């Protein structure tokens, strides 16, 4: 087992003082300009000119983007903005038409998905991919990397892999306990609820000891009771030194946990910045609402719109009364 | 009706040549379909390649039995690569289409009159089994006990067949309890998830296809040697579908599923065959309803009905786990 495995096995936040990594990440990003493609002090992932076309539609057209190491970065944008496609490109699940990106200074363009995962960038999926007819613990064991027993020639000889299997099982059980899935250890993954599957998928991804975790809509289909616990687990990833990039629609979640937000619209990155800055950014409001600011994005905006609407109603009322009097 | 002979024929068929052949073909399918989820609808081609590889090398090329076996195995590996390289990166259905077509291509190629010089055309090949039976340590006579009394030739081929079958079952058991087998089962469930965990899905699928194909080729060796003949039309699509039936009856992704499935399949075929034939002879079934020549077709209809009942009341097969089927419904 790699030496740094203790990193993932400890109680969340025990190795580092609780929340301190958030402060570090926020401080590091404080002086970064709030503009698309802004350079970061310590980027783990740098992408340039990544494009992907489906026929005439340009789904992704990202000029330049950097993801800060050790921070939680949210990738948001309206439906069809190309977030998931961009995710698929970065993780090797789709091939770009053009583009270059480097993860830890290693080029990952056109590297197959399984190698991307081996280099330490592991993803989850929007539609959870629990392996239904494997038990929870088998799902977890599958996540471990570098298993000797996964080579055909070694597979036949149990002594070649038995010890490693025991170590992986021990680590899997610790992770399951952390994610409160230990009571489900020997159940089929297919029998878990939607939220538990999300937890299992995240825990399974952690078995490979990644440096960067890519979460595609971690909150989709999760009941509110589990949301808080999932949020806590995502924050834990940062506390353990991992970098997180996630796609999400739930703005409350984005506001709550992300250190930095990247906004995509129509395949392009239109804004970047800390959550509160980004949500007040007119470019973002335009991206979401197509230039018609029907729905409020901030409280002040809400107040202003309410006042405007009331004034309008009163005016109409007055006009109607005027009509009635005539 | 002679129930004694009906029962004894049925019991013989449980360990008979067909049971061994189809169990072995189904063990190969089990690796591919049961564990890795690969839809190989061309198992007949792998069986045919094994049988013909052996027969052609020994009879036409005049080489030794061992060369024939090596060529059969090599042929199965090459066929798996030919089928796998273009299709295994694509969705599962492409492999299904490619394999079912390839199986027919293989059969028709062996059957073609152009290649008659090398394959014997539609008559097939005989007279290549001498070396195999020369290895038989048993002297003339019958061996076994009770209903299971066989000639020294049949005993020899059954002995070899069952030993190989048990070895393959042990091999599958060893592989599937290992982390390698776990990756395979993961691929069956969702290959993108497995890919996202850093496993080279393509390589695993290729390995499964080759292993299953080579086991299929061994079924071909036993088929050819047991019948002392190869004939192209024995390797039609029904061979593949019988093998699937055997696998599903026994329970997919269970080590002994194919063996028990094959025994039940041929037991039921033997029973229906003998009962119908004797019922007609004894006059219980009027010849206006069925004549003896129709027994062959009717027994398959009855087997079909039995299979439907099995799938309705025990969809997971004999050994399967009902909970797994319930998961599929989600």
XYZ file of C-alpha atoms in Angstrom:
656
model
C 0.000 0.000 0.000
C 1.280 3.463 -0.799
C 2.725 5.359 2.117
C 0.183 8.142 1.992
C -2.780 5.872 2.578
C -3.175 7.039 6.164
C -4.338 10.232 4.578
C -7.638 8.682 3.630
C -8.234 6.423 6.540
C -8.243 8.851 9.425
C -11.299 10.464 10.928
C -12.352 13.364 8.693
C -10.525 16.500 9.630
C -8.358 14.798 12.210
C -5.105 15.168 10.313
C -5.680 18.815 9.541
C -7.537 21.196 11.753
C -11.137 21.336 10.703
C -11.820 23.799 7.958
C -8.248 24.996 7.746
C -7.835 23.819 4.177
C -10.818 25.863 3.167
C -9.084 28.921 4.554
C -5.930 28.009 2.659
C -7.838 27.548 -0.583
C -9.810 30.763 -0.154
C -6.651 32.715 0.667
C -4.827 31.291 -2.337
C -7.688 32.280 -4.629
C -8.223 35.716 -3.087
C -6.026 37.575 -5.555
C -7.042 35.629 -8.627
C -8.773 37.923 -11.132
C -12.500 37.263 -11.497
C -12.446 36.579 -15.219
C -12.752 33.552 -17.497
C -9.465 31.657 -17.865
C -7.875 33.335 -14.853
C -4.455 31.909 -13.920
C -4.314 30.224 -10.504
C -1.359 30.233 -8.104
C -1.028 26.436 -8.007
C -3.070 24.781 -10.763
C -3.399 20.979 -10.753
C -5.218 20.966 -14.086
C -4.658 23.340 -16.994
C -6.686 23.069 -20.200
C -6.222 24.966 -23.466
C -8.390 25.250 -26.574
C -10.518 22.227 -25.818
C -13.279 21.877 -28.378
C -15.788 19.167 -29.070
C -18.313 19.315 -31.880
C -21.284 17.082 -32.491
C -22.042 17.692 -36.143
C -22.781 21.408 -36.409
C -23.123 21.907 -32.675
C -20.081 23.046 -30.748
C -20.711 21.475 -27.359
C -17.456 22.550 -25.750
C -15.174 25.420 -26.693
C -12.952 26.192 -23.729
C -10.095 28.594 -24.450
C -8.221 28.312 -21.198
C -9.016 27.130 -17.716
C -7.038 26.308 -14.606
C -8.170 24.387 -11.557
C -6.567 25.263 -8.253
C -4.960 22.404 -6.312
C -6.560 21.569 -2.986
C -9.683 23.619 -3.600
C -13.287 22.726 -4.315
C -14.205 24.129 -7.698
C -17.778 24.098 -8.960
C -18.613 23.928 -12.648
C -22.063 25.384 -13.181
C -24.130 26.468 -16.105
C -27.560 26.073 -17.657
C -28.695 22.813 -19.239
C -26.800 22.073 -22.425
C -23.880 24.298 -21.463
C -21.453 21.437 -22.094
C -20.445 20.783 -18.495
C -20.778 17.026 -18.615
C -19.224 16.870 -22.079
C -16.257 18.860 -20.768
C -16.062 16.434 -17.853
C -16.112 13.480 -20.229
C -13.326 15.025 -22.302
C -11.110 15.738 -19.305
C -11.519 12.199 -17.957
C -10.942 10.436 -21.260
C -14.527 9.236 -21.735
C -14.859 11.303 -24.893
C -12.353 12.510 -27.481
C -12.001 16.231 -28.207
C -11.702 17.670 -31.706
C -8.884 19.898 -30.549
C -7.260 20.708 -27.274
C -4.557 20.024 -24.790
C -4.736 19.668 -21.048
C -2.234 18.846 -18.399
C -2.849 17.229 -15.039
C 0.071 17.558 -12.647
C 2.115 18.647 -15.680
C 1.375 15.421 -17.487
C -0.492 15.765 -20.758
C -3.796 13.907 -20.616
C -5.185 14.743 -24.037
C -6.310 11.565 -25.827
C -5.243 9.384 -22.912
C -7.757 6.543 -22.406
C -10.112 6.835 -19.447
C -8.591 4.023 -17.407
C -5.157 5.639 -17.574
C -6.551 9.001 -16.530
C -7.941 7.277 -13.455
C -4.595 5.615 -12.764
C -2.841 8.980 -12.912
C -4.996 10.106 -9.993
C -7.971 11.839 -11.571
C -11.060 9.800 -10.803
C -14.658 10.628 -11.595
C -18.205 9.730 -10.651
C -21.243 9.828 -12.891
C -24.416 11.849 -13.098
C -26.440 8.640 -13.282
C -24.962 6.598 -10.498
C -23.071 3.559 -11.601
C -23.260 1.212 -8.659
C -22.397 -2.277 -9.858
C -25.752 -3.762 -8.892
C -25.002 -7.462 -8.762
C -21.787 -7.063 -6.830
C -21.945 -6.637 -3.089
C -21.062 -3.302 -1.520
C -17.697 -4.593 -0.319
C -16.894 -6.024 -3.764
C -17.711 -2.645 -5.297
C -15.242 -1.110 -2.885
C -12.497 -3.655 -3.503
C -12.847 -3.088 -7.230
C -11.931 0.544 -6.663
C -8.434 -0.200 -5.385
C -5.681 0.398 -7.908
C -2.611 -1.672 -8.746
C -4.095 -5.007 -7.723
C -1.794 -7.925 -8.510
C -4.744 -10.317 -8.635
C -6.280 -8.373 -11.492
C -3.628 -9.766 -13.812
C -4.825 -12.952 -15.438
C -1.654 -14.884 -14.713
C -1.643 -14.009 -11.002
C -5.384 -14.495 -10.603
C -5.093 -18.286 -10.434
C -2.665 -18.212 -7.533
C -4.318 -16.861 -4.445
C -1.075 -16.392 -2.460
C -0.002 -13.836 -5.081
C -2.821 -11.494 -4.121
C -4.329 -12.644 -0.833
C -2.379 -10.200 1.367
C -3.100 -7.231 -0.860
C -6.759 -8.236 -0.869
C -6.835 -8.234 2.935
C -5.244 -4.774 3.050
C -7.703 -3.447 0.488
C -10.604 -4.983 2.395
C -9.474 -3.331 5.607
C -9.236 0.023 3.879
C -12.620 -0.518 2.228
C -14.204 -1.257 5.590
C -12.800 1.934 7.085
C -14.182 3.950 4.193
C -17.553 2.213 4.437
C -17.701 3.060 8.122
C -16.920 6.679 7.328
C -19.675 6.785 4.726
C -22.047 4.913 7.091
C -22.426 2.039 4.674
C -20.774 -0.566 6.885
C -24.111 -2.172 7.749
C -24.689 -2.738 4.034
C -21.319 -4.421 3.544
C -22.626 -7.695 2.135
C -25.772 -6.432 0.414
C -25.962 -6.163 -3.338
C -25.217 -2.608 -4.411
C -28.416 -2.741 -6.458
C -30.455 -2.908 -3.256
C -29.197 0.472 -1.994
C -31.223 3.674 -2.184
C -30.270 6.402 -4.645
C -28.428 8.426 -2.037
C -26.592 5.421 -0.673
C -25.459 4.599 -4.192
C -24.032 8.091 -4.519
C -22.163 7.557 -1.267
C -20.941 4.158 -2.429
C -19.761 5.588 -5.731
C -17.826 8.300 -3.942
C -16.334 5.877 -1.441
C -15.396 3.502 -4.269
C -13.656 6.313 -6.130
C -11.649 7.064 -2.983
C -10.370 3.476 -2.910
C -8.059 4.391 -5.771
C -6.476 7.157 -3.637
C -7.000 9.915 -6.165
C -5.437 13.350 -6.133
C -8.379 14.898 -7.894
C -12.021 13.858 -7.651
C -14.454 14.817 -10.386
C -18.081 14.622 -9.250
C -20.788 14.858 -11.892
C -23.910 16.147 -10.138
C -23.285 14.525 -6.776
C -26.633 15.772 -5.405
C -28.870 14.670 -8.271
C -31.553 12.322 -7.008
C -30.424 12.425 -3.395
C -33.061 12.916 -0.730
C -32.645 16.011 1.443
C -31.781 13.970 4.530
C -28.659 12.653 2.829
C -27.701 15.946 1.225
C -26.020 17.323 4.321
C -24.022 14.163 4.832
C -22.922 14.160 1.181
C -21.908 17.806 1.453
C -19.837 16.931 4.508
C -18.100 14.157 2.597
C -17.231 16.471 -0.277
C -15.756 18.972 2.155
C -13.807 16.128 3.747
C -12.154 15.415 0.420
C -10.620 18.863 0.497
C -9.593 18.484 4.114
C -7.699 15.357 3.122
C -5.779 17.266 0.505
C -7.723 16.235 -2.568
C -8.813 18.602 -5.283
C -12.492 18.512 -6.168
C -14.166 19.615 -9.376
C -17.899 19.109 -9.474
C -20.832 19.821 -11.741
C -23.951 20.864 -9.908
C -27.325 22.530 -10.419
C -28.154 23.090 -6.771
C -27.031 26.687 -6.135
C -27.301 26.343 -2.363
C -24.820 23.535 -2.476
C -22.505 25.451 -4.782
C -22.606 28.445 -2.467
C -22.083 26.294 0.597
C -19.080 24.226 -0.367
C -17.203 25.646 -3.319
C -14.122 27.852 -3.055
C -14.272 28.840 -6.688
C -16.960 28.690 -9.342
C -16.547 28.342 -13.087
C -19.593 29.129 -15.206
C -20.130 27.583 -18.619
C -22.713 28.602 -21.176
C -23.032 27.309 -24.721
C -19.749 25.463 -24.440
C -17.708 28.452 -23.328
C -16.516 29.594 -19.963
C -18.309 32.871 -19.313
C -17.337 33.697 -15.757
C -15.137 32.658 -12.862
C -14.868 33.711 -9.270
C -15.822 32.981 -5.696
C -19.466 31.840 -5.373
C -20.996 35.112 -4.206
C -19.204 37.185 -6.846
C -20.202 34.826 -9.609
C -23.843 34.721 -8.656
C -24.082 38.484 -8.824
C -22.285 38.574 -12.168
C -24.558 39.863 -14.962
C -22.918 37.512 -17.481
C -23.978 34.562 -15.341
C -27.513 35.820 -14.936
C -27.687 36.272 -18.698
C -26.350 32.778 -19.253
C -29.003 31.237 -17.050
C -31.927 33.417 -17.982
C -31.116 34.394 -21.521
C -31.054 38.107 -20.685
C -34.543 38.169 -19.141
C -34.060 38.550 -15.436
C -37.278 36.946 -14.388
C -36.031 35.174 -11.322
C -34.041 36.777 -8.521
C -30.511 35.560 -7.891
C -29.691 37.582 -4.794
C -31.803 38.853 -1.952
C -31.324 42.509 -2.934
C -32.350 41.625 -6.471
C -35.385 39.799 -5.129
C -36.399 42.816 -3.057
C -35.927 45.131 -5.989
C -37.992 42.905 -8.301
C -40.719 42.513 -5.703
C -40.931 46.254 -5.263
C -41.061 46.744 -9.021
C -43.788 44.123 -9.387
C -45.854 45.646 -6.587
C -45.563 49.093 -8.098
C -46.713 47.668 -11.408
C -49.669 45.930 -9.791
C -50.682 49.091 -7.983
C -50.495 51.060 -11.180
C -52.706 48.483 -12.912
C -55.095 48.508 -9.985
C -55.318 52.242 -10.104
C -55.899 52.115 -13.860
C -58.656 49.495 -13.398
C -60.357 51.614 -10.766
C -60.126 54.547 -13.097
C -61.846 52.425 -15.794
C -64.588 51.367 -13.354
C -65.239 54.935 -12.333
C -65.709 56.018 -15.916
C -44.160 -49.183 -22.546
C -40.691 -50.179 -21.452
C -40.084 -47.765 -18.595
C -36.855 -49.572 -17.737
C -35.199 -48.619 -21.015
C -36.675 -45.121 -20.924
C -35.173 -44.482 -17.502
C -31.867 -46.099 -18.307
C -31.507 -44.120 -21.557
C -32.290 -40.949 -19.654
C -29.697 -41.736 -17.004
C -27.108 -42.514 -19.660
C -27.717 -39.202 -21.348
C -26.943 -37.381 -18.093
C -23.266 -38.297 -18.445
C -23.340 -38.774 -22.232
C -21.291 -37.247 -24.985
C -23.769 -34.448 -25.779
C -23.902 -33.431 -22.134
C -20.117 -33.084 -21.994
C -19.908 -31.180 -25.279
C -22.677 -28.743 -24.515
C -21.604 -28.292 -20.920
C -18.123 -27.394 -22.133
C -19.396 -25.000 -24.792
C -21.583 -23.437 -22.103
C -18.668 -23.125 -19.643
C -16.969 -21.016 -22.323
C -20.121 -18.960 -22.762
C -20.365 -18.597 -19.019
C -16.988 -16.845 -18.926
C -18.060 -14.561 -21.758
C -21.730 -13.954 -21.089
C -22.295 -15.048 -17.501
C -19.355 -13.199 -15.980
C -18.217 -10.566 -18.488
C -21.600 -9.879 -20.068
C -20.278 -10.391 -23.601
C -23.012 -11.422 -26.011
C -21.205 -14.075 -27.990
C -23.790 -15.542 -30.332
C -21.148 -17.408 -32.280
C -19.965 -20.053 -29.836
C -20.696 -22.607 -32.592
C -17.854 -21.079 -34.622
C -15.357 -21.656 -31.808
C -16.552 -25.250 -31.438
C -16.310 -25.716 -35.214
C -12.814 -24.217 -35.367
C -11.677 -26.636 -32.676
C -13.232 -29.652 -34.375
C -12.065 -28.747 -37.874
C -8.628 -27.604 -36.743
C -8.064 -31.044 -35.315
C -9.644 -32.989 -38.184
C -7.921 -31.063 -40.976
C -4.463 -31.215 -39.419
C -4.695 -34.938 -38.735
C -6.549 -36.171 -41.801
C -5.535 -33.842 -44.634
C -2.174 -32.590 -43.407
C -1.217 -35.940 -41.890
C 0.148 -34.325 -38.743
C -0.100 -35.556 -35.185
C -3.068 -35.230 -32.863
C -1.145 -32.707 -30.778
C -0.584 -30.418 -33.736
C -4.301 -30.663 -34.455
C -5.124 -29.640 -30.893
C -2.669 -26.731 -31.036
C -4.136 -25.546 -34.335
C -7.664 -25.768 -32.930
C -6.697 -23.701 -29.897
C -4.723 -21.230 -32.010
C -7.651 -20.949 -34.412
C -10.007 -20.108 -31.547
C -7.626 -17.416 -30.287
C -7.347 -15.915 -33.767
C -11.117 -15.963 -34.221
C -11.592 -14.258 -30.843
C -9.097 -11.559 -31.832
C -10.738 -11.095 -35.229
C -14.123 -10.666 -33.608
C -12.946 -8.727 -30.595
C -10.561 -6.150 -32.036
C -13.175 -4.304 -34.072
C -16.204 -4.790 -31.799
C -15.134 -4.818 -28.162
C -14.617 -1.067 -28.063
C -18.178 -0.601 -29.254
C -21.512 -1.235 -27.561
C -22.353 -4.803 -26.581
C -24.757 -5.371 -29.474
C -21.998 -5.092 -32.067
C -20.252 -8.156 -30.732
C -23.547 -10.065 -30.857
C -24.098 -9.172 -34.512
C -20.499 -9.849 -35.520
C -20.368 -13.214 -33.759
C -23.638 -14.563 -35.131
C -22.540 -13.610 -38.648
C -19.046 -15.001 -38.160
C -20.442 -18.322 -36.974
C -22.428 -18.683 -40.165
C -19.430 -17.621 -42.266
C -17.307 -20.279 -40.596
C -19.924 -22.988 -41.114
C -20.548 -22.047 -44.742
C -16.816 -21.824 -45.452
C -16.284 -25.346 -44.078
C -19.248 -26.504 -46.132
C -18.256 -24.873 -49.426
C -17.385 -27.093 -52.348
C -14.466 -24.822 -53.236
C -12.679 -25.826 -50.067
C -13.746 -29.477 -50.332
C -10.152 -30.544 -50.740
C -9.376 -29.236 -47.274
C -12.632 -29.484 -45.388
C -14.502 -32.327 -47.018
C -17.332 -29.985 -48.017
C -20.804 -30.892 -46.804
C -19.734 -34.463 -46.072
C -17.179 -33.331 -43.549
C -14.186 -35.414 -42.505
C -13.863 -38.836 -40.944
C -10.928 -41.083 -40.161
C -8.875 -38.670 -38.072
C -9.574 -40.246 -34.704
C -7.115 -43.147 -34.868
C -4.373 -41.467 -32.852
C -6.767 -40.488 -30.098
C -8.193 -43.958 -29.649
C -4.720 -45.458 -29.914
C -4.015 -43.632 -26.646
C -6.917 -45.439 -25.014
C -5.512 -47.544 -22.150
C -8.756 -49.535 -21.913
C -8.938 -52.910 -23.673
C -11.988 -54.077 -25.600
C -15.149 -54.554 -23.583
C -17.723 -52.551 -21.675
C -17.005 -50.410 -18.656
C -19.134 -48.880 -15.956
C -22.060 -50.043 -13.843
C -25.836 -50.008 -13.750
C -27.280 -48.043 -16.653
C -23.892 -46.440 -17.256
C -22.204 -49.174 -19.292
C -20.269 -47.928 -22.267
C -17.929 -49.403 -24.869
C -14.200 -48.890 -24.319
C -14.179 -46.176 -27.024
C -17.034 -44.195 -25.541
C -15.702 -44.678 -22.021
C -12.355 -43.253 -23.103
C -13.766 -40.175 -24.771
C -16.211 -39.580 -21.898
C -13.413 -39.958 -19.396
C -11.255 -37.403 -21.207
C -14.253 -35.148 -21.705
C -15.357 -35.163 -18.075
C -11.833 -34.658 -16.774
C -11.440 -31.650 -19.073
C -14.852 -30.353 -18.074
C -14.014 -30.585 -14.383
C -10.667 -28.884 -15.026
C -12.393 -26.032 -16.825
C -14.872 -25.673 -13.980
C -11.978 -25.486 -11.512
C -10.282 -22.933 -13.763
C -13.433 -20.804 -13.885
C -13.861 -21.089 -10.119
C -10.259 -20.017 -9.500
C -10.528 -17.108 -11.927
C -13.871 -15.843 -10.720
C -12.995 -15.740 -7.028
C -9.944 -13.597 -7.879
C -9.749 -9.838 -8.369
C -9.524 -10.556 -12.095
C -12.961 -12.170 -11.978
C -14.273 -9.229 -9.968
C -13.245 -6.837 -12.731
C -15.037 -9.069 -15.230
C -18.244 -9.030 -13.168
C -17.913 -5.275 -12.815
C -17.699 -4.947 -16.591
C -20.894 -6.987 -16.904
C -22.656 -4.517 -14.615
C -21.324 -1.275 -16.056
C -18.134 -1.018 -18.044
C -17.850 2.773 -17.785
C -17.813 2.554 -14.006
C -15.015 -0.012 -14.181
C -13.132 2.144 -16.664
C -13.451 5.129 -14.324
C -11.699 3.057 -11.660
C -8.610 2.620 -13.819
C -9.183 -0.812 -15.337
C -8.438 -1.488 -18.986
C -11.897 -2.788 -19.863
C -10.994 -3.629 -23.444
C -8.156 -5.938 -22.411
C -10.356 -7.764 -19.902
C -13.137 -8.262 -22.419
C -10.624 -9.596 -24.925
C -9.198 -12.019 -22.378
C -12.689 -13.268 -21.514
C -13.573 -13.703 -25.185
C -10.393 -15.687 -25.831
C -10.720 -17.901 -22.749
C -14.369 -18.670 -23.510
C -13.533 -19.328 -27.158
C -10.698 -21.719 -26.339
C -12.946 -23.669 -23.965
C -15.428 -23.787 -26.857
C -12.698 -25.206 -29.086
C -12.155 -27.988 -26.536
C -15.863 -28.786 -26.794
C -15.159 -29.071 -30.534
C -12.315 -31.540 -29.943
C -14.588 -33.781 -27.881
C -17.385 -33.400 -30.409
C -15.112 -34.409 -33.301
C -13.410 -37.281 -31.481
C -16.584 -38.608 -29.869
C -18.386 -38.799 -33.187
C -15.200 -39.725 -35.070
C -16.402 -37.246 -37.668
C -16.858 -33.554 -38.317
C -19.775 -32.331 -40.389
C -20.390 -28.628 -41.031
C -24.098 -28.581 -40.244
C -23.512 -29.787 -36.699
C -22.069 -26.337 -35.990
C -25.093 -24.251 -36.905
C -26.656 -21.516 -34.832
C -28.716 -24.046 -32.872
C -25.523 -25.265 -31.221
C -24.988 -21.760 -29.844
C -28.585 -21.450 -28.721
C -28.570 -24.876 -27.080
C -25.448 -23.796 -25.234
C -27.207 -20.613 -24.083
C -30.202 -22.692 -23.000
C -27.934 -24.989 -21.030
C -26.275 -21.990 -19.405
C -29.542 -20.308 -18.438
C -31.121 -23.521 -17.174
C -28.159 -24.120 -14.894
C -27.817 -20.495 -13.906
C -25.459 -17.984 -15.506
C -22.381 -16.867 -13.567
C -22.426 -20.061 -11.491
C -19.439 -22.375 -11.800
C -21.435 -25.622 -12.102
C -24.426 -24.033 -13.816
C -23.429 -25.206 -17.296
C -22.751 -28.782 -16.154
C -26.071 -29.204 -14.371
C -27.855 -27.316 -17.128
C -26.457 -29.636 -19.796
C -27.334 -32.752 -17.801
C -30.924 -31.553 -17.338
C -31.249 -30.444 -20.952
C -30.171 -33.802 -22.367
C -32.046 -35.747 -19.707
C -35.277 -34.030 -20.689
C -34.568 -34.487 -24.405
C -33.900 -38.178 -23.909
C -37.005 -38.662 -21.764
C -39.347 -36.882 -24.153
C -37.831 -38.672 -27.136
C -38.154 -42.151 -25.656
C -41.535 -41.619 -24.041
C -43.060 -40.234 -27.235
C -41.541 -42.921 -29.436
C -42.719 -45.696 -27.174
C -46.138 -44.157 -26.692
C -46.607 -44.148 -30.436
C -45.358 -47.718 -30.796
C -47.643 -48.887 -28.025
C -50.585 -47.164 -29.655
C -51.224 -44.666 -26.829
C -50.817 -41.871 -29.316
C -52.773 -42.289 -32.514
C -50.733 -41.994 -35.698
C -53.228 -39.398 -36.884
C -51.877 -37.104 -34.161
C -48.203 -37.891 -34.438
C -46.101 -40.372 -36.368
C -42.675 -41.617 -35.235
C -40.891 -39.297 -37.652
C -42.325 -36.266 -35.905
C -41.016 -37.215 -32.486
C -37.765 -35.340 -33.073
C -39.583 -32.057 -33.642
C -42.202 -32.518 -30.945
C -39.647 -33.226 -28.238
C -38.041 -29.863 -28.887
C -41.442 -28.231 -28.562
C -41.879 -29.913 -25.200
C -38.401 -28.846 -24.137
C -39.348 -25.324 -25.186
C -42.420 -25.438 -22.966
C -40.362 -26.729 -20.063
C -37.871 -23.922 -20.556
C -40.631 -21.362 -20.557
C -41.941 -22.773 -17.298
C -38.446 -22.635 -15.847
C -37.966 -19.035 -16.909
C -41.348 -18.109 -15.421
C -40.962 -19.895 -12.112
C -37.205 -19.925 -11.700
C -35.750 -17.212 -13.947
C -32.390 -17.313 -12.225
C -31.776 -20.928 -13.307
C -31.147 -23.897 -11.047
C -28.189 -22.407 -9.183
C -28.950 -18.731 -9.580
C -29.720 -16.288 -6.805
C -33.244 -14.927 -6.982
C -32.131 -11.620 -5.457
C -29.981 -10.908 -8.503
C -32.927 -11.216 -10.853
C -34.937 -8.860 -8.659
C -32.157 -6.273 -9.042
C -32.391 -6.455 -12.809
C -35.995 -5.359 -12.691
C -34.999 -2.000 -11.282
